Tab-separated table of C-alpha atoms in Angstrom:
chain	number	residue	atom	x	y	z
A	1	MET	CA	-57.187	-21.743	-0.282
A	2	GLU	CA	-54.564	-19.726	1.569
A	3	PHE	CA	-57.262	-17.629	3.297
A	4	LEU	CA	-58.669	-20.859	4.826
A	5	PHE	CA	-55.529	-22.675	5.929
A	6	GLY	CA	-53.076	-19.832	6.063
A	7	LYS	CA	-49.981	-19.242	4.024
A	8	LYS	CA	-47.242	-21.824	4.412
A	9	LYS	CA	-44.422	-20.402	6.486
A	10	THR	CA	-40.848	-20.566	5.392
A	11	LEU	CA	-38.096	-22.077	7.492
A	12	LYS	CA	-36.720	-18.626	8.213
A	13	GLU	CA	-40.077	-17.451	9.570
A	14	ILE	CA	-40.466	-20.588	11.717
A	15	LEU	CA	-37.001	-20.122	13.209
A	16	ARG	CA	-37.773	-16.470	13.936
A	17	GLU	CA	-40.958	-17.415	15.777
A	18	HIS	CA	-39.142	-20.018	17.858
A	19	GLN	CA	-36.459	-17.464	18.665
A	20	ARG	CA	-39.087	-15.003	19.875
A	21	THR	CA	-40.762	-17.682	21.988
A	22	LEU	CA	-37.493	-18.611	23.640
A	23	ASN	CA	-36.623	-14.996	24.384
A	24	ARG	CA	-40.071	-14.498	25.933
A	25	SER	CA	-39.633	-17.615	28.063
A	26	ILE	CA	-36.222	-16.436	29.251
A	27	ARG	CA	-37.691	-13.081	30.310
A	28	GLU	CA	-40.483	-14.863	32.242
A	29	LEU	CA	-37.938	-17.076	34.001
A	30	ASP	CA	-35.936	-14.009	34.949
A	31	ARG	CA	-39.034	-12.412	36.475
A	32	GLU	CA	-39.865	-15.573	38.450
A	33	ARG	CA	-36.296	-15.929	39.656
A	34	THR	CA	-36.201	-12.308	40.768
A	35	ALA	CA	-39.437	-12.827	42.694
A	36	LEU	CA	-38.007	-15.920	44.417
A	37	GLN	CA	-34.841	-14.062	45.340
A	38	ASN	CA	-36.898	-11.291	46.894
A	39	GLN	CA	-38.892	-13.915	48.803
A	40	GLU	CA	-35.627	-15.502	49.941
A	41	LYS	CA	-34.539	-12.213	51.443
A	42	LYS	CA	-37.850	-11.851	53.263
A	43	ILE	CA	-37.633	-15.417	54.632
A	44	THR	CA	-34.095	-14.767	55.858
A	45	VAL	CA	-35.236	-11.643	57.700
A	46	GLU	CA	-38.211	-13.533	59.179
A	47	ILE	CA	-35.998	-16.412	60.371
A	48	LYS	CA	-33.706	-13.973	62.177
A	49	LYS	CA	-36.700	-12.300	63.791
A	50	LEU	CA	-38.207	-15.614	64.982
A	51	ALA	CA	-34.820	-16.787	66.269
A	52	LYS	CA	-34.538	-13.666	68.396
A	53	GLN	CA	-37.944	-14.397	69.787
A	54	GLY	CA	-36.922	-17.976	70.617
A	55	GLN	CA	-39.516	-19.618	68.371
A	56	MET	CA	-37.301	-22.443	67.144
A	57	GLY	CA	-40.171	-24.521	65.682
A	58	ALA	CA	-41.156	-21.699	63.390
A	59	VAL	CA	-37.521	-21.118	62.593
A	60	ARG	CA	-37.155	-24.727	61.389
A	61	ILE	CA	-40.250	-24.448	59.178
A	62	MET	CA	-39.038	-21.154	57.692
A	63	ALA	CA	-35.591	-22.681	57.140
A	64	LYS	CA	-37.142	-25.486	55.048
A	65	ASP	CA	-38.991	-22.878	52.983
A	66	LEU	CA	-35.719	-21.014	52.500
A	67	VAL	CA	-34.017	-24.204	51.276
A	68	ARG	CA	-36.835	-24.892	48.823
A	69	THR	CA	-36.756	-21.278	47.585
A	70	ARG	CA	-33.008	-21.411	47.008
A	71	ALA	CA	-33.381	-24.725	45.161
A	72	ASN	CA	-36.014	-23.189	42.908
A	73	VAL	CA	-33.738	-20.211	42.206
A	74	THR	CA	-30.998	-22.626	41.217
A	75	LYS	CA	-33.427	-24.479	38.934
A	76	PHE	CA	-34.441	-21.229	37.282
A	77	TYR	CA	-30.797	-20.432	36.615
A	78	LYS	CA	-30.331	-23.865	35.055
A	79	MET	CA	-33.477	-23.568	32.916
A	80	ARG	CA	-32.396	-20.134	31.736
A	81	THR	CA	-29.002	-21.497	30.697
A	82	GLU	CA	-30.625	-24.336	28.757
A	83	LEU	CA	-32.998	-21.958	26.989
A	84	GLN	CA	-30.090	-19.715	26.066
A	85	ALA	CA	-28.286	-22.736	24.594
A	86	VAL	CA	-31.364	-23.615	22.523
A	87	SER	CA	-31.637	-19.991	21.383
A	88	LEU	CA	-28.015	-20.056	20.320
A	89	ARG	CA	-28.581	-23.235	18.296
A	90	ILE	CA	-31.577	-21.625	16.601
A	91	GLN	CA	-29.441	-18.615	15.763
A	92	VAL	CA	-26.858	-20.933	14.215
A	93	MET	CA	-29.588	-22.631	12.194
A	94	LYS	CA	-30.763	-19.230	10.947
A	95	SER	CA	-27.237	-18.424	9.862
A	96	HIS	CA	-26.980	-21.729	8.016
A	97	GLN	CA	-30.323	-21.060	6.354
A	98	SER	CA	-29.146	-17.624	5.220
A	99	MET	CA	-25.964	-19.161	3.842
A	100	ALA	CA	-27.960	-21.826	2.008
A	101	GLU	CA	-30.229	-19.189	0.444
A	102	ALA	CA	-27.240	-17.129	-0.635
A	103	MET	CA	-25.565	-20.190	-2.170
A	104	ARG	CA	-28.802	-21.082	-3.944
A	105	GLY	CA	-28.967	-17.607	-5.458
A	106	VAL	CA	-25.353	-17.795	-6.586
A	107	THR	CA	-25.955	-21.247	-8.056
A	108	LYS	CA	-28.893	-19.947	-10.092
A	109	VAL	CA	-26.772	-17.102	-11.443
A	110	MET	CA	-23.966	-19.505	-12.365
A	111	MET	CA	-26.408	-21.840	-14.112
A	112	THR	CA	-27.852	-18.918	-16.096
A	113	MET	CA	-24.388	-17.712	-17.089
A	114	ASN	CA	-23.341	-21.207	-18.149
A	115	ARG	CA	-26.460	-21.578	-20.292
A	116	GLN	CA	-25.904	-18.208	-21.954
A	117	MET	CA	-22.190	-18.731	-22.500
A	118	ASN	CA	-21.518	-19.864	-26.100
A	119	LEU	CA	-17.968	-21.196	-26.206
A	120	PRO	CA	-17.736	-21.627	-30.020
A	121	ALA	CA	-18.944	-18.063	-30.534
A	122	MET	CA	-16.426	-16.773	-28.000
A	123	GLN	CA	-13.648	-18.705	-29.731
A	124	ARG	CA	-14.621	-17.214	-33.085
A	125	ILE	CA	-14.647	-13.744	-31.571
A	126	MET	CA	-11.207	-14.244	-30.045
A	127	MET	CA	-9.783	-15.602	-33.314
A	128	GLU	CA	-11.217	-12.653	-35.252
A	129	PHE	CA	-9.829	-10.249	-32.695
A	130	GLU	CA	-6.373	-11.812	-32.991
A	131	LYS	CA	-6.580	-11.647	-36.794
A	132	GLN	CA	-7.583	-7.992	-36.837
A	133	ASN	CA	-4.910	-7.178	-34.281
A	134	GLU	CA	-2.217	-8.797	-36.431
A	135	MET	CA	-3.459	-6.935	-39.523
A	136	MET	CA	-3.328	-3.653	-37.635
A	137	ASP	CA	0.246	-4.387	-36.511
A	138	MET	CA	1.315	-5.186	-40.072
A	139	LYS	CA	-0.249	-1.994	-41.455
A	140	GLN	CA	1.327	0.079	-38.744
A	141	GLU	CA	4.717	-1.474	-39.468
A	142	MET	CA	4.349	-0.785	-43.198
A	143	MET	CA	3.404	2.830	-42.532
A	144	SER	CA	6.383	3.202	-40.225
A	145	ASP	CA	8.731	1.795	-42.884
A	146	THR	CA	7.285	4.151	-45.518
A	147	MET	CA	7.701	7.163	-43.263
A	148	ASP	CA	11.266	6.101	-42.458
A	149	ASP	CA	12.097	5.837	-46.181
A	150	VAL	CA	10.657	9.279	-46.896
A	151	LEU	CA	12.460	10.883	-43.994
A	152	GLU	CA	15.725	9.143	-44.890
A	153	GLY	CA	15.450	10.423	-48.495
A	154	GLU	CA	14.932	13.973	-47.302
A	155	ALA	CA	17.827	13.613	-44.891
A	156	GLU	CA	20.101	12.361	-47.706
A	157	GLU	CA	19.155	15.336	-49.887
A	158	GLU	CA	19.898	17.769	-47.085
A	159	GLU	CA	23.194	16.047	-46.290
A	160	THR	CA	24.171	16.129	-49.983
A	161	GLU	CA	23.469	19.864	-50.184
A	162	GLU	CA	25.498	20.444	-47.035
A	163	ILE	CA	28.487	18.549	-48.456
A	164	VAL	CA	28.321	20.459	-51.741
A	165	ASN	CA	28.101	23.791	-49.923
A	166	GLN	CA	30.975	22.807	-47.652
A	167	VAL	CA	33.187	21.907	-50.627
A	168	LEU	CA	32.364	25.178	-52.327
A	169	ASP	CA	33.048	27.077	-49.111
A	170	ASP	CA	36.418	25.329	-48.780
A	171	LEU	CA	37.235	26.396	-52.331
A	172	GLY	CA	36.138	29.945	-51.651
A	173	ILE	CA	33.426	29.780	-54.236
A	174	SER	CA	29.761	30.375	-53.650
A	175	LEU	CA	26.965	29.110	-55.781
A	176	SER	CA	25.571	32.629	-56.159
A	177	SER	CA	28.857	33.916	-57.554
A	178	GLN	CA	28.930	31.064	-60.037
A	179	LEU	CA	25.455	31.946	-61.211
A	180	ALA	CA	26.396	35.620	-61.444
A	181	ASP	CA	29.430	34.768	-63.588
A	182	ALA	CA	27.363	32.530	-65.907
A	183	PRO	CA	26.805	33.975	-69.439
A	184	THR	CA	23.411	35.554	-70.106
A	185	GLY	CA	21.092	35.099	-73.074
A	186	THR	CA	21.739	38.710	-74.297
A	187	THR	CA	25.332	37.958	-75.163
A	188	THR	CA	25.845	38.446	-78.842
A	189	ALA	CA	27.364	35.914	-81.158
A	190	THR	CA	30.327	38.107	-81.801
A	191	ALA	CA	31.046	38.379	-78.080
A	192	ALA	CA	30.855	34.584	-77.719
A	193	LYS	CA	33.463	34.196	-80.449
A	194	GLN	CA	35.887	36.541	-78.698
A	195	PRO	CA	38.615	34.799	-76.629
A	196	GLN	CA	38.067	34.527	-72.850
A	197	PRO	CA	40.169	36.738	-70.561
A	198	GLN	CA	43.311	35.311	-69.041
A	199	ALA	CA	41.957	35.934	-65.489
A	200	ALA	CA	39.111	33.485	-66.087
A	201	ASP	CA	41.575	30.866	-67.351
A	202	ALA	CA	43.669	31.273	-64.245
A	203	LEU	CA	40.580	30.893	-61.989
A	204	ASP	CA	39.550	27.695	-63.756
A	205	SER	CA	43.031	26.283	-63.445
A	206	ASP	CA	43.110	27.075	-59.745
A	207	LEU	CA	39.693	25.460	-59.242
A	208	GLN	CA	40.784	22.332	-61.102
A	209	ALA	CA	43.940	22.082	-59.017
A	210	ARG	CA	42.001	22.290	-55.737
A	211	LEU	CA	39.546	19.613	-56.882
A	212	ASP	CA	42.480	17.344	-57.785
A	213	ASN	CA	43.960	17.861	-54.329
A	214	LEU	CA	40.628	16.994	-52.669
A	215	ARG	CA	40.397	13.783	-54.722
A	216	LYS	CA	43.898	12.744	-53.713
A	217	THR	CA	43.163	13.295	-50.059
């Protein structure tokens, strides 16, 4: 049925048509006013010419025409101002219509989002996220504690070795020399039964004395 009666126009289209009509009317008024102003100039020149010729009757008639022409020019100015005011109001209405359409679009989007938003599901997701986050923190803390224990154990071993080496260095004895002086498996039974040399006894006594001094200090 639209091809018979025409498609129904929207408010925006109607306002646009009215705006075009007003602009066209304002241009026509400007043309008419310009024509009257040109006529006013001609009448003024004619009045001066007739006055010089002494034709005062004609001057009076032309003066009345000049008054009427000037009054019409003033009316055209007034009509143009009124049309401009109407055009401005139409422009404001178009702006309001655009704002209303934009708000309607935003409202539709908000309604769609509110319908799609499932608060219980979001709460479950947030609770699960918090749970998994806490579990990750606990595991990370446990791993950190384990690594600290391992590193502390290695540090204690190294510190122990350093202390032992320092004590031996203070005593003037190295671990390698002790191992070199240790008896080997090839020593015969007869050699093991022989008495130890006096120099070894003196070294052991000196070592024992130094250890006693360290304990006292």
